[in-house]
C-alpha angles and dihedrals in degrees: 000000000000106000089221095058104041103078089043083060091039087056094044092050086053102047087048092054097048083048095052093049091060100039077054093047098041106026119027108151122247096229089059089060091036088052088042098052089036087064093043090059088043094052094046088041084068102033091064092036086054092046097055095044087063092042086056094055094049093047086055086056102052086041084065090046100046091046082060106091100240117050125200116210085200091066105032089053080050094063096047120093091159128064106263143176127197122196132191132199074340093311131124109236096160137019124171097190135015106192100083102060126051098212119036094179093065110063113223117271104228129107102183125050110268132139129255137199117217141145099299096046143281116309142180102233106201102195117197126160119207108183123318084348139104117206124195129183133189122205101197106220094166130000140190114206086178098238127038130227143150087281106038123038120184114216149061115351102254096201089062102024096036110194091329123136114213141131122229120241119204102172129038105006097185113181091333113125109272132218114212139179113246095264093063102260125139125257109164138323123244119238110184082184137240096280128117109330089227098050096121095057094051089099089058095041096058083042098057089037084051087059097042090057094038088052100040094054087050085049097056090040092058090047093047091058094038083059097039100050084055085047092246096141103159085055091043096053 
């Protein structure tokens, strides 16, 4: 690259970058967040679709094992990935995790799928009876196991909710973005919250400052040396 020319083009990447992280910071159209926040829902919409797709055709499958006449608690605790509870005539016969719901003994009262909020967390409960059973799974969407650890992290399930920082609406979803089964129903609503209307954008932003600075010190340091080799050392300097 011409001597000459390169600290011409050093200066010119900086100054794009300063300018672009402005234009970022005071003037981020709203169509970018709107597209942004549009393709998380999307992404979580299928995640859970996805999740309880998978739950169904568990549950098929611990349906089969619980018709046979003897039932192992070993295998059917085998089969479950998903934290499930099965109830006969009212009564618990089979349980693969006792952390989501406070009382065992008393089987959930939903017959649709829908999502609760309790004191372990906030969960999708898939209901579904075969035969003399009643089959419910929950679908953890985020849990609170009260202290966190290296074992044990309370929050949003990242596997379903990625980096992103909402919060989940129950009741009275308004205009926020909405997650629904396939059939059309209504899980939770998405709140990405009343903060900085640019916030998603902050990672980009440092990113872009970080250049600027990076390019314009290279800059004054290319012109340092331009002024020093012609002994022009007030200039230089």
């Amino acid at each position: 690259m011409n001597r000459k020319i390169a600290p011409v083009i050093l200066f010119a990447f900086a100054l794009l970058c300063f300018v672009a992280t402005a234009f970022l910071h005071y003037s981020v159209p709203v169509s970018w967040l709107q597209a942004e926040r549009e393709q998380t829902q999307q992404h979580i919409s299928q995640r859970v679709q996805a999740l309880l797709l998978d739950a169904e055709q568990e549950v098929t499958q611990l349906g089969d094992l619980l018709q046979k006449d003897a039932i192992s608690f070993s295998v059917l605790l085998s089969k479950t990935h998903y934290p499930t509870f099965v109830y006969k005539n009212g009564r618990l016969v089979y349980w693969s995790d006792h952390t989501v719901i406070p009382d065992l003994d008393l089987p959930p009262t939903v017959r649709l799928i829908s999502t609760i909020r309790n004191s372990y967390g906030t969960f999708v409960i898939m209901p579904q009876r075969i035969g003399d059973y009643n089959i419910f799974t929950y679908i953890p969407l985020q849990v609170d196991y009260g202290i966190t650890n290296q074992y044990l992290s309370s929050g949003l399930q990242k596997s379903i909710f990625g980096k992103a920082d909402v919060r989940l609406v129950l009741d009275n979803p308004g205009q926020l973005p909405q997650v629904k089964t396939r059939d059309g129903d209504f899980l939770f609503a998405i709140d990405h919250g009343s903060g900085r209307i640019d916030a998603g954008f902050d990672n980009l932003q440092l990113i872009l400052l970080t250049l600027g600075v990076i390019f314009f010190v290279w800059f004054s340091i290319s012109m340092c040396r331009f002024f020093l080799k012609r002994q022009r050392y007030t200039e230089g300097i």
